PDB file of C-alpha atoms in Angstrom:
ATOM      1  CA  UNK U   1     100.304 120.766 100.261  1.00  0.00           C
ATOM      2  CA  UNK U   2     100.444 124.361  99.043  1.00  0.00           C
ATOM      3  CA  UNK U   3      97.411 125.280 101.168  1.00  0.00           C
ATOM      4  CA  UNK U   4      99.063 124.299 104.466  1.00  0.00           C
ATOM      5  CA  UNK U   5     100.243 126.921 106.978  1.00  0.00           C
ATOM      6  CA  UNK U   6     103.427 124.989 107.817  1.00  0.00           C
ATOM      7  CA  UNK U   7     105.740 123.067 105.509  1.00  0.00           C
ATOM      8  CA  UNK U   8     109.061 121.362 106.059  1.00  0.00           C
ATOM      9  CA  UNK U   9     111.819 121.576 103.438  1.00  0.00           C
ATOM     10  CA  UNK U  10     115.279 120.153 102.941  1.00  0.00           C
ATOM     11  CA  UNK U  11     117.698 119.509 100.128  1.00  0.00           C
ATOM     12  CA  UNK U  12     120.204 116.706 100.011  1.00  0.00           C
ATOM     13  CA  UNK U  13     122.991 115.585  97.699  1.00  0.00           C
ATOM     14  CA  UNK U  14     122.232 112.807  95.271  1.00  0.00           C
ATOM     15  CA  UNK U  15     124.736 111.076  93.015  1.00  0.00           C
ATOM     16  CA  UNK U  16     123.217 109.899  89.751  1.00  0.00           C
ATOM     17  CA  UNK U  17     125.184 107.418  87.661  1.00  0.00           C
ATOM     18  CA  UNK U  18     125.034 107.617  83.876  1.00  0.00           C
ATOM     19  CA  UNK U  19     123.151 110.893  83.762  1.00  0.00           C
ATOM     20  CA  UNK U  20     123.244 112.536  80.321  1.00  0.00           C
ATOM     21  CA  UNK U  21     125.570 115.534  80.246  1.00  0.00           C
ATOM     22  CA  UNK U  22     127.064 114.906  83.703  1.00  0.00           C
ATOM     23  CA  UNK U  23     130.029 112.925  84.940  1.00  0.00           C
ATOM     24  CA  UNK U  24     129.392 110.069  87.351  1.00  0.00           C
ATOM     25  CA  UNK U  25     130.042 111.314  90.859  1.00  0.00           C
ATOM     26  CA  UNK U  26     128.925 114.891  90.201  1.00  0.00           C
ATOM     27  CA  UNK U  27     126.357 116.364  92.565  1.00  0.00           C
ATOM     28  CA  UNK U  28     122.651 116.616  91.949  1.00  0.00           C
ATOM     29  CA  UNK U  29     120.029 117.305  94.598  1.00  0.00           C
ATOM     30  CA  UNK U  30     116.720 116.052  95.859  1.00  0.00           C
ATOM     31  CA  UNK U  31     114.566 118.773  97.348  1.00  0.00           C
ATOM     32  CA  UNK U  32     112.056 117.406  99.843  1.00  0.00           C
ATOM     33  CA  UNK U  33     108.874 119.176 100.885  1.00  0.00           C
ATOM     34  CA  UNK U  34     106.451 117.744 103.404  1.00  0.00           C
ATOM     35  CA  UNK U  35     103.433 118.661 105.445  1.00  0.00           C
ATOM     36  CA  UNK U  36     103.283 118.058 109.170  1.00  0.00           C
ATOM     37  CA  UNK U  37     102.603 114.516 110.295  1.00  0.00           C
ATOM     38  CA  UNK U  38      99.642 115.986 112.176  1.00  0.00           C
ATOM     39  CA  UNK U  39      97.814 116.998 108.991  1.00  0.00           C
ATOM     40  CA  UNK U  40      94.702 115.061 108.017  1.00  0.00           C
ATOM     41  CA  UNK U  41      96.458 113.997 104.816  1.00  0.00           C
ATOM     42  CA  UNK U  42     100.242 114.143 105.349  1.00  0.00           C
ATOM     43  CA  UNK U  43     102.202 114.427 102.112  1.00  0.00           C
ATOM     44  CA  UNK U  44     105.843 114.253 101.058  1.00  0.00           C
ATOM     45  CA  UNK U  45     107.143 115.443  97.687  1.00  0.00           C
ATOM     46  CA  UNK U  46     110.610 114.700  96.303  1.00  0.00           C
ATOM     47  CA  UNK U  47     111.827 117.016  93.546  1.00  0.00           C
ATOM     48  CA  UNK U  48     115.008 116.163  91.626  1.00  0.00           C
ATOM     49  CA  UNK U  49     117.139 119.155  90.608  1.00  0.00           C
ATOM     50  CA  UNK U  50     120.604 119.619  89.152  1.00  0.00           C
ATOM     51  CA  UNK U  51     121.665 122.143  91.791  1.00  0.00           C
ATOM     52  CA  UNK U  52     121.165 123.648  95.204  1.00  0.00           C
ATOM     53  CA  UNK U  53     120.070 127.189  94.336  1.00  0.00           C
ATOM     54  CA  UNK U  54     117.391 128.654  96.580  1.00  0.00           C
ATOM     55  CA  UNK U  55     115.615 129.591  93.360  1.00  0.00           C
ATOM     56  CA  UNK U  56     114.365 125.989  93.167  1.00  0.00           C
ATOM     57  CA  UNK U  57     112.524 126.331  96.484  1.00  0.00           C
ATOM     58  CA  UNK U  58     111.303 129.792  95.544  1.00  0.00           C
ATOM     59  CA  UNK U  59     109.867 128.502  92.264  1.00  0.00           C
ATOM     60  CA  UNK U  60     108.259 125.431  93.826  1.00  0.00           C
ATOM     61  CA  UNK U  61     106.686 127.443  96.649  1.00  0.00           C
ATOM     62  CA  UNK U  62     105.593 130.437  94.549  1.00  0.00           C
ATOM     63  CA  UNK U  63     101.883 129.593  95.027  1.00  0.00           C
ATOM     64  CA  UNK U  64     102.210 128.417  98.631  1.00  0.00           C
ATOM     65  CA  UNK U  65      99.714 130.218 100.857  1.00  0.00           C
ATOM     66  CA  UNK U  66     101.401 129.268 104.139  1.00  0.00           C
ATOM     67  CA  UNK U  67     103.552 131.236 106.539  1.00  0.00           C
ATOM     68  CA  UNK U  68     106.047 128.951 108.285  1.00  0.00           C
ATOM     69  CA  UNK U  69     108.810 126.992 106.562  1.00  0.00           C
ATOM     70  CA  UNK U  70     110.683 124.622 108.849  1.00  0.00           C
ATOM     71  CA  UNK U  71     114.160 124.229 107.342  1.00  0.00           C
ATOM     72  CA  UNK U  72     117.834 124.268 108.183  1.00  0.00           C
ATOM     73  CA  UNK U  73     120.061 127.330 108.037  1.00  0.00           C
ATOM     74  CA  UNK U  74     120.901 127.053 104.339  1.00  0.00           C
ATOM     75  CA  UNK U  75     120.912 130.615 102.981  1.00  0.00           C
ATOM     76  CA  UNK U  76     119.022 129.608  99.829  1.00  0.00           C
ATOM     77  CA  UNK U  77     115.787 129.548 101.824  1.00  0.00           C
ATOM     78  CA  UNK U  78     116.169 133.264 102.504  1.00  0.00           C
ATOM     79  CA  UNK U  79     114.921 133.836  98.953  1.00  0.00           C
ATOM     80  CA  UNK U  80     111.477 133.181 100.426  1.00  0.00           C
ATOM     81  CA  UNK U  81     111.428 136.635 102.005  1.00  0.00           C
ATOM     82  CA  UNK U  82     107.702 136.714 102.768  1.00  0.00           C
ATOM     83  CA  UNK U  83     107.819 133.520 104.854  1.00  0.00           C
ATOM     84  CA  UNK U  84     108.865 132.892 108.445  1.00  0.00           C
ATOM     85  CA  UNK U  85     111.782 130.463 108.463  1.00  0.00           C
ATOM     86  CA  UNK U  86     111.724 128.160 111.481  1.00  0.00           C
ATOM     87  CA  UNK U  87     115.152 126.742 112.234  1.00  0.00           C
ATOM     88  CA  UNK U  88     115.864 123.068 112.561  1.00  0.00           C
ATOM     89  CA  UNK U  89     116.915 122.245 116.119  1.00  0.00           C
ATOM     90  CA  UNK U  90     118.638 119.006 115.095  1.00  0.00           C
ATOM     91  CA  UNK U  91     121.647 121.063 114.015  1.00  0.00           C
ATOM     92  CA  UNK U  92     121.842 122.726 117.443  1.00  0.00           C
ATOM     93  CA  UNK U  93     121.322 119.365 119.165  1.00  0.00           C
ATOM     94  CA  UNK U  94     124.323 117.910 117.333  1.00  0.00           C
ATOM     95  CA  UNK U  95     126.617 120.550 118.837  1.00  0.00           C
ATOM     96  CA  UNK U  96     125.316 119.866 122.345  1.00  0.00           C
ATOM     97  CA  UNK U  97     125.823 116.137 121.779  1.00  0.00           C
ATOM     98  CA  UNK U  98     129.384 116.709 120.514  1.00  0.00           C
ATOM     99  CA  UNK U  99     130.171 118.800 123.609  1.00  0.00           C
ATOM    100  CA  UNK U 100     128.689 116.084 125.819  1.00  0.00           C
ATOM    101  CA  UNK U 101     130.830 113.401 124.145  1.00  0.00           C
ATOM    102  CA  UNK U 102     134.010 115.514 124.513  1.00  0.00           C
ATOM    103  CA  UNK U 103     133.250 116.115 128.188  1.00  0.00           C
ATOM    104  CA  UNK U 104     132.474 112.449 128.744  1.00  0.00           C
ATOM    105  CA  UNK U 105     135.738 111.322 127.131  1.00  0.00           C
ATOM    106  CA  UNK U 106     137.707 113.694 129.403  1.00  0.00           C
ATOM    107  CA  UNK U 107     136.296 112.223 132.623  1.00  0.00           C
TER     108      UNK U 107
END
């Protein structure tokens, strides 16, 4: 995975019940890293972390030889200053879809 030119990354909230030292309902995160589906050996890695700091991605990707990280606009990814961040177009698509739905409901 760390030899690939392009990786995808995302972090998402995870609620863990009965976690030592944390109240039920408090936020933890799963950081997801994956290769492209077009790789010879596609891979997905899930990394559980207590928080959302961009330092987690920076530490995980410290030995990554690639150039392009496909991720959303979360500012934590900007800690990877030597990489080209490729924005996720799903977020832009949502806004176009919302505008379409508003326009459609006003017809």
